[in-house]
Amino acid sequence: MPQYQAVKGARDIFPEESAQWKYVEGVIHTVASLYGFSEIRTPVFEYTELFQRGIGSTTDIVGKEMFSFLPDPNGRSITLRPEMTAGVMRAALQKNILSAAPVHKLYYIGELFRKERPQAGRQRQFSQFGAELLGVSTPAAVAEVITLMMQVFESLGLRNLRLRINSLGDSDDRFRYREALKTYFVPFHDRLDDSSKERLEKNPLRILDSKNPAIQEIVAGAPRLYDYLSVASVEDFEKVLYYLDERGITFEIDHRLVRGLDYYCHTAFEVTSSELGAQDAIGGGGRYDGLARELGSSSEVPASGFAAGMERVLLTMEKQGLFAALTPQGPVVYVVLQQAELADHGMQVAWRLRKAGIRTEIDLAARSMKAQMREANRMRASWALFIGSAEVTTGLYAFKNLVTSEQTTLSLEAVLETLHETASGELQK
């Protein structure tokens, strides 16, 4: 066993798997651009109070899972970001981007950090992609965010996903509902676990999010938030559902769904995959009009968004066999040296091919021609370009198609012309 290993909860991503990541990231970039979303990148650490105020002190993330550091020279604690939305809103408020344009569509792919128990699809250092729509939170805007998320999943080929959706209402709705929950849960006080007892005092809605089977049994008889919504909140929610219906997006109304963060209001949603076992959430989000004010803004900023776990998406795709047809790109040309002393000429030829945009590989270990050809085949190169003394003298190279085994002799300029014609023909098919 090596002396040093990766820190528990962090993992290495090697080239074969990295190709899968790049594929997924490419789909995210493509779909986000279709909806007019632009990429934002924020720092991986923020002042701790940003998450305490933004996420909520009663959440498991703030209470148990944040990686926080000793105060900086100014006496303020710093935390590795456990989620993205608070940081994106902080950035928008700091730069005052909403004064330049009333609506901003932002998306991200970023690394996050939580002190969770490492398990399949869940690490202490992990990645999420997501989108935030700032400046408007109408039912049409919320539906746009959900549609974007589902189109990413659909474009990746994911199957058997379950979209659950609920309305959390406005602040008055939730106040009435919190009082009803307190009245309901008080007789069960002795049966509640310590976490639920704390939530009963601070935010009883969070008890609905408990993963403890004993608590879930109690929750099953709790009143429904939907029954405490105002007429306006119901109409808002039904309009979101109308848009999803119109787009053929299948969903289930789940009156127990509250999501894990305190900043949500009105529509909240979550997508799960049966491939992931007990921890089955693959992504989710909702509307969060009050977050900006929590972070010090003088007024609310209408907003909605979603986040999805990259590792969970990749794990689901692997279980569904969606990477089977994804083969890593090998070199187009493998430069084969007939004598080791011709390496300098070979390197110059490889450089010219690469400058022309051709993926090219060349042996750097002075191996035999036979070993070089084995490597070219292992890497699935399309062509082999042979360099011997005659090629160096005449400038004409033996050029072999490794798929058809046809071989010809060409100048380097003719090789490039052949490769570009082949590439053009493939694009036209």
mmCIF file of N, CA and C in Angstrom, residues 112-233:
data_model
loop_
_atom_site.group_PDB
_atom_site.id
_atom_site.type_symbol
_atom_site.label_atom_id
_atom_site.label_comp_id
_atom_site.label_asym_id
_atom_site.label_seq_id
_atom_site.Cartn_x
_atom_site.Cartn_y
_atom_site.Cartn_z
ATOM 1 N N LEU A 112 -17.843 21.329 -4.745
ATOM 2 C CA LEU A 112 -18.426 21.663 -3.453
ATOM 3 C C LEU A 112 -17.841 20.748 -2.381
ATOM 4 N N PHE A 113 -18.087 21.101 -1.105
ATOM 5 C CA PHE A 113 -17.461 20.376 -0.004
ATOM 6 C C PHE A 113 -18.443 20.255 1.163
ATOM 7 N N ARG A 114 -18.650 19.014 1.629
ATOM 8 C CA ARG A 114 -19.499 18.782 2.805
ATOM 9 C C ARG A 114 -18.931 17.626 3.625
ATOM 10 N N LYS A 115 -19.095 17.710 4.928
ATOM 11 C CA LYS A 115 -18.639 16.641 5.826
ATOM 12 C C LYS A 115 -19.684 15.535 5.900
ATOM 13 N N GLU A 116 -19.927 14.892 4.765
ATOM 14 C CA GLU A 116 -20.894 13.809 4.728
ATOM 15 C C GLU A 116 -20.179 12.466 4.836
ATOM 16 N N ARG A 117 -20.930 11.422 5.154
ATOM 17 C CA ARG A 117 -20.364 10.087 5.159
ATOM 18 C C ARG A 117 -20.195 9.638 3.714
ATOM 19 N N PRO A 118 -18.950 9.383 3.289
ATOM 20 C CA PRO A 118 -18.732 8.995 1.891
ATOM 21 C C PRO A 118 -19.473 7.714 1.536
ATOM 22 N N GLN A 119 -20.121 7.719 0.373
ATOM 23 C CA GLN A 119 -20.839 6.555 -0.127
ATOM 24 C C GLN A 119 -21.002 6.709 -1.629
ATOM 25 N N ALA A 120 -21.614 5.746 -2.272
ATOM 26 C CA ALA A 120 -21.765 5.778 -3.728
ATOM 27 C C ALA A 120 -22.483 7.052 -4.166
ATOM 28 N N GLY A 121 -21.833 7.810 -5.054
ATOM 29 C CA GLY A 121 -22.437 9.023 -5.578
ATOM 30 C C GLY A 121 -22.435 10.189 -4.620
ATOM 31 N N ARG A 122 -21.795 10.048 -3.458
ATOM 32 C CA ARG A 122 -21.795 11.126 -2.460
ATOM 33 C C ARG A 122 -20.415 11.166 -1.801
ATOM 34 N N GLN A 123 -19.677 12.231 -2.058
ATOM 35 C CA GLN A 123 -18.332 12.395 -1.523
ATOM 36 C C GLN A 123 -18.235 13.701 -0.739
ATOM 37 N N ARG A 124 -17.147 13.864 0.006
ATOM 38 C CA ARG A 124 -16.945 15.111 0.752
ATOM 39 C C ARG A 124 -16.480 16.243 -0.165
ATOM 40 N N GLN A 125 -15.763 15.900 -1.202
ATOM 41 C CA GLN A 125 -15.540 16.839 -2.302
ATOM 42 C C GLN A 125 -16.310 16.299 -3.483
ATOM 43 N N PHE A 126 -17.240 17.094 -3.992
ATOM 44 C CA PHE A 126 -18.103 16.624 -5.066
ATOM 45 C C PHE A 126 -18.401 17.770 -6.019
ATOM 46 N N SER A 127 -19.084 17.471 -7.091
ATOM 47 C CA SER A 127 -19.377 18.481 -8.112
ATOM 48 C C SER A 127 -20.874 18.575 -8.355
ATOM 49 N N GLN A 128 -21.301 19.765 -8.661
ATOM 50 C CA GLN A 128 -22.690 19.999 -9.052
ATOM 51 C C GLN A 128 -22.718 20.850 -10.309
ATOM 52 N N PHE A 129 -23.763 20.677 -11.099
ATOM 53 C CA PHE A 129 -24.092 21.664 -12.123
ATOM 54 C C PHE A 129 -25.482 22.174 -11.806
ATOM 55 N N GLY A 130 -25.737 23.393 -12.210
ATOM 56 C CA GLY A 130 -27.054 23.958 -11.915
ATOM 57 C C GLY A 130 -27.249 25.271 -12.624
ATOM 58 N N ALA A 131 -28.401 25.880 -12.405
ATOM 59 C CA ALA A 131 -28.740 27.141 -13.047
ATOM 60 C C ALA A 131 -29.517 28.015 -12.074
ATOM 61 N N GLU A 132 -29.331 29.320 -12.199
ATOM 62 C CA GLU A 132 -30.053 30.292 -11.379
ATOM 63 C C GLU A 132 -30.643 31.351 -12.312
ATOM 64 N N LEU A 133 -31.943 31.567 -12.199
ATOM 65 C CA LEU A 133 -32.642 32.576 -12.983
ATOM 66 C C LEU A 133 -32.997 33.715 -12.043
ATOM 67 N N LEU A 134 -32.302 34.839 -12.165
ATOM 68 C CA LEU A 134 -32.430 35.955 -11.225
ATOM 69 C C LEU A 134 -33.207 37.107 -11.846
ATOM 70 N N GLY A 135 -34.097 37.693 -11.069
ATOM 71 C CA GLY A 135 -34.833 38.872 -11.504
ATOM 72 C C GLY A 135 -36.280 38.612 -11.839
ATOM 73 N N VAL A 136 -36.662 37.345 -11.963
ATOM 74 C CA VAL A 136 -38.050 36.995 -12.245
ATOM 75 C C VAL A 136 -38.308 35.598 -11.698
ATOM 76 N N SER A 137 -39.481 35.415 -11.087
ATOM 77 C CA SER A 137 -39.820 34.091 -10.558
ATOM 78 C C SER A 137 -41.288 33.762 -10.825
ATOM 79 N N THR A 138 -41.782 34.224 -11.960
ATOM 80 C CA THR A 138 -43.144 33.892 -12.375
ATOM 81 C C THR A 138 -43.245 32.391 -12.615
ATOM 82 N N PRO A 139 -44.455 31.850 -12.680
ATOM 83 C CA PRO A 139 -44.581 30.426 -13.020
ATOM 84 C C PRO A 139 -43.862 30.052 -14.309
ATOM 85 N N ALA A 140 -43.865 30.953 -15.301
ATOM 86 C CA ALA A 140 -43.166 30.685 -16.555
ATOM 87 C C ALA A 140 -41.663 30.560 -16.324
ATOM 88 N N ALA A 141 -41.104 31.409 -15.441
ATOM 89 C CA ALA A 141 -39.670 31.359 -15.150
ATOM 90 C C ALA A 141 -39.309 30.081 -14.404
ATOM 91 N N VAL A 142 -40.137 29.704 -13.428
ATOM 92 C CA VAL A 142 -39.881 28.476 -12.668
ATOM 93 C C VAL A 142 -39.956 27.268 -13.601
ATOM 94 N N ALA A 143 -40.963 27.255 -14.474
ATOM 95 C CA ALA A 143 -41.101 26.153 -15.427
ATOM 96 C C ALA A 143 -39.915 26.105 -16.384
ATOM 97 N N GLU A 144 -39.375 27.262 -16.731
ATOM 98 C CA GLU A 144 -38.204 27.313 -17.614
ATOM 99 C C GLU A 144 -37.005 26.623 -16.964
ATOM 100 N N VAL A 145 -36.804 26.877 -15.674
ATOM 101 C CA VAL A 145 -35.696 26.259 -14.945
ATOM 102 C C VAL A 145 -35.864 24.740 -14.898
ATOM 103 N N ILE A 146 -37.066 24.295 -14.573
ATOM 104 C CA ILE A 146 -37.324 22.849 -14.504
ATOM 105 C C ILE A 146 -37.137 22.206 -15.876
ATOM 106 N N THR A 147 -37.622 22.870 -16.914
ATOM 107 C CA THR A 147 -37.513 22.336 -18.268
ATOM 108 C C THR A 147 -36.054 22.210 -18.689
ATOM 109 N N LEU A 148 -35.252 23.219 -18.374
ATOM 110 C CA LEU A 148 -33.828 23.162 -18.667
ATOM 111 C C LEU A 148 -33.184 21.951 -17.995
ATOM 112 N N MET A 149 -33.471 21.762 -16.714
ATOM 113 C CA MET A 149 -32.915 20.635 -15.978
ATOM 114 C C MET A 149 -33.319 19.313 -16.618
ATOM 115 N N MET A 150 -34.595 19.155 -16.922
ATOM 116 C CA MET A 150 -35.076 17.888 -17.483
ATOM 117 C C MET A 150 -34.534 17.655 -18.889
ATOM 118 N N GLN A 151 -34.299 18.733 -19.652
ATOM 119 C CA GLN A 151 -33.741 18.548 -20.989
ATOM 120 C C GLN A 151 -32.283 18.095 -20.923
ATOM 121 N N VAL A 152 -31.531 18.560 -19.920
ATOM 122 C CA VAL A 152 -30.167 18.055 -19.726
ATOM 123 C C VAL A 152 -30.214 16.550 -19.469
ATOM 124 N N PHE A 153 -31.084 16.131 -18.545
ATOM 125 C CA PHE A 153 -31.201 14.705 -18.228
ATOM 126 C C PHE A 153 -31.623 13.902 -19.460
ATOM 127 N N GLU A 154 -32.587 14.435 -20.206
ATOM 128 C CA GLU A 154 -33.071 13.739 -21.407
ATOM 129 C C GLU A 154 -31.969 13.643 -22.455
ATOM 130 N N SER A 155 -31.200 14.733 -22.631
ATOM 131 C CA SER A 155 -30.121 14.741 -23.621
ATOM 132 C C SER A 155 -29.022 13.753 -23.259
ATOM 133 N N LEU A 156 -28.843 13.492 -21.975
ATOM 134 C CA LEU A 156 -27.862 12.511 -21.524
ATOM 135 C C LEU A 156 -28.381 11.077 -21.666
ATOM 136 N N GLY A 157 -29.683 10.942 -21.946
ATOM 137 C CA GLY A 157 -30.263 9.618 -22.133
ATOM 138 C C GLY A 157 -30.761 8.963 -20.864
ATOM 139 N N LEU A 158 -30.822 9.711 -19.756
ATOM 140 C CA LEU A 158 -31.243 9.133 -18.481
ATOM 141 C C LEU A 158 -32.698 8.679 -18.541
ATOM 142 N N ARG A 159 -32.956 7.517 -17.941
ATOM 143 C CA ARG A 159 -34.295 6.934 -17.947
ATOM 144 C C ARG A 159 -34.800 6.728 -16.522
ATOM 145 N N ASN A 160 -36.106 6.548 -16.411
ATOM 146 C CA ASN A 160 -36.754 6.182 -15.146
ATOM 147 C C ASN A 160 -36.487 7.192 -14.027
ATOM 148 N N LEU A 161 -36.464 8.464 -14.387
ATOM 149 C CA LEU A 161 -36.326 9.504 -13.376
ATOM 150 C C LEU A 161 -37.706 9.904 -12.864
ATOM 151 N N ARG A 162 -37.749 10.334 -11.620
ATOM 152 C CA ARG A 162 -39.011 10.710 -10.988
ATOM 153 C C ARG A 162 -38.925 12.169 -10.544
ATOM 154 N N LEU A 163 -39.753 13.021 -11.123
ATOM 155 C CA LEU A 163 -39.797 14.438 -10.756
ATOM 156 C C LEU A 163 -40.934 14.652 -9.764
ATOM 157 N N ARG A 164 -40.568 15.022 -8.525
ATOM 158 C CA ARG A 164 -41.552 15.332 -7.484
ATOM 159 C C ARG A 164 -41.585 16.837 -7.283
ATOM 160 N N ILE A 165 -42.780 17.370 -7.055
ATOM 161 C CA ILE A 165 -42.929 18.815 -6.983
ATOM 162 C C ILE A 165 -43.959 19.180 -5.917
ATOM 163 N N ASN A 166 -43.756 20.339 -5.303
ATOM 164 C CA ASN A 166 -44.659 20.784 -4.235
ATOM 165 C C ASN A 166 -44.642 22.304 -4.198
ATOM 166 N N SER A 167 -45.604 22.865 -3.511
ATOM 167 C CA SER A 167 -45.607 24.301 -3.255
ATOM 168 C C SER A 167 -45.394 24.541 -1.767
ATOM 169 N N LEU A 168 -44.454 25.427 -1.450
ATOM 170 C CA LEU A 168 -44.203 25.818 -0.061
ATOM 171 C C LEU A 168 -44.933 27.104 0.302
ATOM 172 N N GLY A 169 -45.634 27.689 -0.684
ATOM 173 C CA GLY A 169 -46.392 28.901 -0.409
ATOM 174 C C GLY A 169 -45.526 30.107 -0.094
ATOM 175 N N ASP A 170 -46.162 31.189 0.338
ATOM 176 C CA ASP A 170 -45.407 32.380 0.725
ATOM 177 C C ASP A 170 -45.159 32.354 2.229
ATOM 178 N N SER A 171 -44.588 33.426 2.764
ATOM 179 C CA SER A 171 -44.208 33.450 4.181
ATOM 180 C C SER A 171 -45.425 33.339 5.093
ATOM 181 N N ASP A 172 -46.550 33.946 4.725
ATOM 182 C CA ASP A 172 -47.757 33.849 5.544
ATOM 183 C C ASP A 172 -48.301 32.418 5.547
ATOM 184 N N ASP A 173 -48.273 31.782 4.371
ATOM 185 C CA ASP A 173 -48.720 30.385 4.276
ATOM 186 C C ASP A 173 -47.885 29.504 5.194
ATOM 187 N N ARG A 174 -46.579 29.699 5.135
ATOM 188 C CA ARG A 174 -45.682 28.847 5.926
ATOM 189 C C ARG A 174 -45.804 29.132 7.416
ATOM 190 N N PHE A 175 -46.098 30.374 7.779
ATOM 191 C CA PHE A 175 -46.302 30.682 9.198
ATOM 192 C C PHE A 175 -47.507 29.916 9.730
ATOM 193 N N ARG A 176 -48.609 29.934 9.001
ATOM 194 C CA ARG A 176 -49.809 29.206 9.428
ATOM 195 C C ARG A 176 -49.512 27.705 9.508
ATOM 196 N N TYR A 177 -48.775 27.226 8.532
ATOM 197 C CA TYR A 177 -48.475 25.799 8.484
ATOM 198 C C TYR A 177 -47.529 25.394 9.619
ATOM 199 N N ARG A 178 -46.529 26.225 9.917
ATOM 200 C CA ARG A 178 -45.611 25.912 11.022
ATOM 201 C C ARG A 178 -46.368 25.769 12.334
ATOM 202 N N GLU A 179 -47.341 26.657 12.560
ATOM 203 C CA GLU A 179 -48.131 26.572 13.787
ATOM 204 C C GLU A 179 -48.933 25.272 13.833
ATOM 205 N N ALA A 180 -49.477 24.870 12.676
ATOM 206 C CA ALA A 180 -50.236 23.615 12.616
ATOM 207 C C ALA A 180 -49.320 22.416 12.863
ATOM 208 N N LEU A 181 -48.093 22.462 12.326
ATOM 209 C CA LEU A 181 -47.151 21.368 12.538
ATOM 210 C C LEU A 181 -46.745 21.264 14.006
ATOM 211 N N LYS A 182 -46.506 22.397 14.641
ATOM 212 C CA LYS A 182 -46.145 22.372 16.057
ATOM 213 C C LYS A 182 -47.245 21.699 16.874
ATOM 214 N N THR A 183 -48.478 22.086 16.585
ATOM 215 C CA THR A 183 -49.609 21.500 17.303
ATOM 216 C C THR A 183 -49.659 19.991 17.069
ATOM 217 N N TYR A 184 -49.349 19.569 15.839
ATOM 218 C CA TYR A 184 -49.392 18.142 15.510
ATOM 219 C C TYR A 184 -48.260 17.369 16.180
ATOM 220 N N PHE A 185 -47.036 17.905 16.141
ATOM 221 C CA PHE A 185 -45.869 17.142 16.597
ATOM 222 C C PHE A 185 -45.690 17.137 18.119
ATOM 223 N N VAL A 186 -46.235 18.121 18.820
ATOM 224 C CA VAL A 186 -46.031 18.186 20.277
ATOM 225 C C VAL A 186 -46.424 16.888 20.988
ATOM 226 N N PRO A 187 -47.567 16.257 20.687
ATOM 227 C CA PRO A 187 -47.901 14.991 21.369
ATOM 228 C C PRO A 187 -46.897 13.859 21.084
ATOM 229 N N PHE A 188 -46.118 13.998 19.996
ATOM 230 C CA PHE A 188 -45.125 12.961 19.647
ATOM 231 C C PHE A 188 -43.729 13.316 20.156
ATOM 232 N N HIS A 189 -43.624 14.329 21.004
ATOM 233 C CA HIS A 189 -42.312 14.863 21.393
ATOM 234 C C HIS A 189 -41.359 13.778 21.890
ATOM 235 N N ASP A 190 -41.852 12.892 22.730
ATOM 236 C CA ASP A 190 -40.979 11.862 23.310
ATOM 237 C C ASP A 190 -40.507 10.849 22.274
ATOM 238 N N ARG A 191 -41.192 10.755 21.137
ATOM 239 C CA ARG A 191 -40.803 9.808 20.094
ATOM 240 C C ARG A 191 -39.888 10.440 19.034
ATOM 241 N N LEU A 192 -39.708 11.759 19.114
ATOM 242 C CA LEU A 192 -38.855 12.443 18.142
ATOM 243 C C LEU A 192 -37.389 12.236 18.486
ATOM 244 N N ASP A 193 -36.537 12.143 17.444
ATOM 245 C CA ASP A 193 -35.100 12.076 17.703
ATOM 246 C C ASP A 193 -34.597 13.480 18.029
ATOM 247 N N ASP A 194 -33.338 13.577 18.457
ATOM 248 C CA ASP A 194 -32.800 14.861 18.915
ATOM 249 C C ASP A 194 -32.860 15.925 17.818
ATOM 250 N N SER A 195 -32.555 15.523 16.591
ATOM 251 C CA SER A 195 -32.574 16.471 15.478
ATOM 252 C C SER A 195 -33.982 17.024 15.258
ATOM 253 N N SER A 196 -34.974 16.154 15.305
ATOM 254 C CA SER A 196 -36.351 16.596 15.088
ATOM 255 C C SER A 196 -36.853 17.466 16.233
ATOM 256 N N LYS A 197 -36.419 17.180 17.461
ATOM 257 C CA LYS A 197 -36.800 18.034 18.593
ATOM 258 C C LYS A 197 -36.255 19.441 18.410
ATOM 259 N N GLU A 198 -35.021 19.527 17.924
ATOM 260 C CA GLU A 198 -34.436 20.847 17.675
ATOM 261 C C GLU A 198 -35.178 21.567 16.556
ATOM 262 N N ARG A 199 -35.520 20.818 15.510
ATOM 263 C CA ARG A 199 -36.255 21.425 14.402
ATOM 264 C C ARG A 199 -37.660 21.851 14.810
ATOM 265 N N LEU A 200 -38.264 21.131 15.744
ATOM 266 C CA LEU A 200 -39.601 21.492 16.215
ATOM 267 C C LEU A 200 -39.598 22.896 16.803
ATOM 268 N N GLU A 201 -38.514 23.258 17.459
ATOM 269 C CA GLU A 201 -38.418 24.585 18.065
ATOM 270 C C GLU A 201 -38.067 25.655 17.037
ATOM 271 N N LYS A 202 -37.192 25.305 16.084
ATOM 272 C CA LYS A 202 -36.671 26.319 15.163
ATOM 273 C C LYS A 202 -37.419 26.379 13.841
ATOM 274 N N ASN A 203 -37.693 25.230 13.247
ATOM 275 C CA ASN A 203 -38.372 25.196 11.954
ATOM 276 C C ASN A 203 -38.980 23.816 11.752
ATOM 277 N N PRO A 204 -40.213 23.611 12.184
ATOM 278 C CA PRO A 204 -40.831 22.272 12.116
ATOM 279 C C PRO A 204 -40.989 21.736 10.703
ATOM 280 N N LEU A 205 -40.953 22.600 9.676
ATOM 281 C CA LEU A 205 -41.034 22.093 8.308
ATOM 282 C C LEU A 205 -39.877 21.149 8.007
ATOM 283 N N ARG A 206 -38.751 21.378 8.649
ATOM 284 C CA ARG A 206 -37.571 20.567 8.386
ATOM 285 C C ARG A 206 -37.747 19.127 8.882
ATOM 286 N N ILE A 207 -38.681 18.907 9.805
ATOM 287 C CA ILE A 207 -38.940 17.540 10.267
ATOM 288 C C ILE A 207 -39.465 16.686 9.113
ATOM 289 N N LEU A 208 -40.203 17.304 8.195
ATOM 290 C CA LEU A 208 -40.751 16.570 7.053
ATOM 291 C C LEU A 208 -39.641 15.995 6.174
ATOM 292 N N ASP A 209 -38.443 16.578 6.262
ATOM 293 C CA ASP A 209 -37.329 16.164 5.429
ATOM 294 C C ASP A 209 -36.478 15.080 6.090
ATOM 295 N N SER A 210 -36.886 14.627 7.284
ATOM 296 C CA SER A 210 -36.111 13.626 8.013
ATOM 297 C C SER A 210 -36.052 12.316 7.244
ATOM 298 N N LYS A 211 -34.859 11.671 7.284
ATOM 299 C CA LYS A 211 -34.692 10.371 6.627
ATOM 300 C C LYS A 211 -34.833 9.218 7.637
ATOM 301 N N ASN A 212 -35.102 9.544 8.896
ATOM 302 C CA ASN A 212 -35.283 8.540 9.944
ATOM 303 C C ASN A 212 -36.635 7.836 9.733
ATOM 304 N N PRO A 213 -36.645 6.513 9.505
ATOM 305 C CA PRO A 213 -37.911 5.799 9.246
ATOM 306 C C PRO A 213 -38.941 5.993 10.349
ATOM 307 N N ALA A 214 -38.478 6.054 11.616
ATOM 308 C CA ALA A 214 -39.417 6.238 12.724
ATOM 309 C C ALA A 214 -40.094 7.598 12.645
ATOM 310 N N ILE A 215 -39.334 8.616 12.240
ATOM 311 C CA ILE A 215 -39.885 9.968 12.104
ATOM 312 C C ILE A 215 -40.798 10.035 10.880
ATOM 313 N N GLN A 216 -40.410 9.370 9.815
ATOM 314 C CA GLN A 216 -41.249 9.353 8.616
ATOM 315 C C GLN A 216 -42.622 8.744 8.916
ATOM 316 N N GLU A 217 -42.653 7.773 9.799
ATOM 317 C CA GLU A 217 -43.926 7.159 10.185
ATOM 318 C C GLU A 217 -44.823 8.179 10.873
ATOM 319 N N ILE A 218 -44.237 9.021 11.720
ATOM 320 C CA ILE A 218 -45.007 10.078 12.389
ATOM 321 C C ILE A 218 -45.445 11.125 11.380
ATOM 322 N N VAL A 219 -44.522 11.483 10.486
ATOM 323 C CA VAL A 219 -44.787 12.519 9.486
ATOM 324 C C VAL A 219 -45.957 12.128 8.585
ATOM 325 N N ALA A 220 -46.157 10.844 8.375
ATOM 326 C CA ALA A 220 -47.203 10.383 7.455
ATOM 327 C C ALA A 220 -48.584 10.930 7.818
ATOM 328 N N GLY A 221 -48.827 11.181 9.099
ATOM 329 C CA GLY A 221 -50.138 11.680 9.512
ATOM 330 C C GLY A 221 -50.205 13.182 9.690
ATOM 331 N N ALA A 222 -49.106 13.892 9.385
ATOM 332 C CA ALA A 222 -49.053 15.341 9.582
ATOM 333 C C ALA A 222 -49.952 16.066 8.589
ATOM 334 N N PRO A 223 -50.423 17.260 8.930
ATOM 335 C CA PRO A 223 -51.232 18.048 7.995
ATOM 336 C C PRO A 223 -50.434 18.400 6.744
ATOM 337 N N ARG A 224 -51.137 18.675 5.648
ATOM 338 C CA ARG A 224 -50.484 19.008 4.379
ATOM 339 C C ARG A 224 -50.331 20.515 4.245
ATOM 340 N N LEU A 225 -49.179 20.931 3.776
ATOM 341 C CA LEU A 225 -48.946 22.353 3.540
ATOM 342 C C LEU A 225 -49.926 22.903 2.511
ATOM 343 N N TYR A 226 -50.267 22.077 1.540
ATOM 344 C CA TYR A 226 -51.156 22.520 0.472
ATOM 345 C C TYR A 226 -52.476 23.051 1.025
ATOM 346 N N ASP A 227 -52.924 22.467 2.128
ATOM 347 C CA ASP A 227 -54.205 22.884 2.713
ATOM 348 C C ASP A 227 -54.122 24.250 3.386
ATOM 349 N N TYR A 228 -52.910 24.804 3.523
ATOM 350 C CA TYR A 228 -52.740 26.109 4.182
ATOM 351 C C TYR A 228 -52.301 27.189 3.189
ATOM 352 N N LEU A 229 -52.303 26.853 1.898
ATOM 353 C CA LEU A 229 -51.905 27.825 0.888
ATOM 354 C C LEU A 229 -53.027 28.817 0.613
ATOM 355 N N SER A 230 -52.630 30.053 0.323
ATOM 356 C CA SER A 230 -53.598 31.058 -0.095
ATOM 357 C C SER A 230 -54.063 30.761 -1.518
ATOM 358 N N VAL A 231 -55.122 31.424 -1.934
ATOM 359 C CA VAL A 231 -55.637 31.246 -3.298
ATOM 360 C C VAL A 231 -54.561 31.626 -4.315
ATOM 361 N N ALA A 232 -53.844 32.732 -4.050
ATOM 362 C CA ALA A 232 -52.801 33.184 -4.981
ATOM 363 C C ALA A 232 -51.675 32.154 -5.098
ATOM 364 N N SER A 233 -51.282 31.537 -3.979
ATOM 365 C CA SER A 233 -50.217 30.530 -4.004
ATOM 366 C C SER A 233 -50.644 29.298 -4.786
#
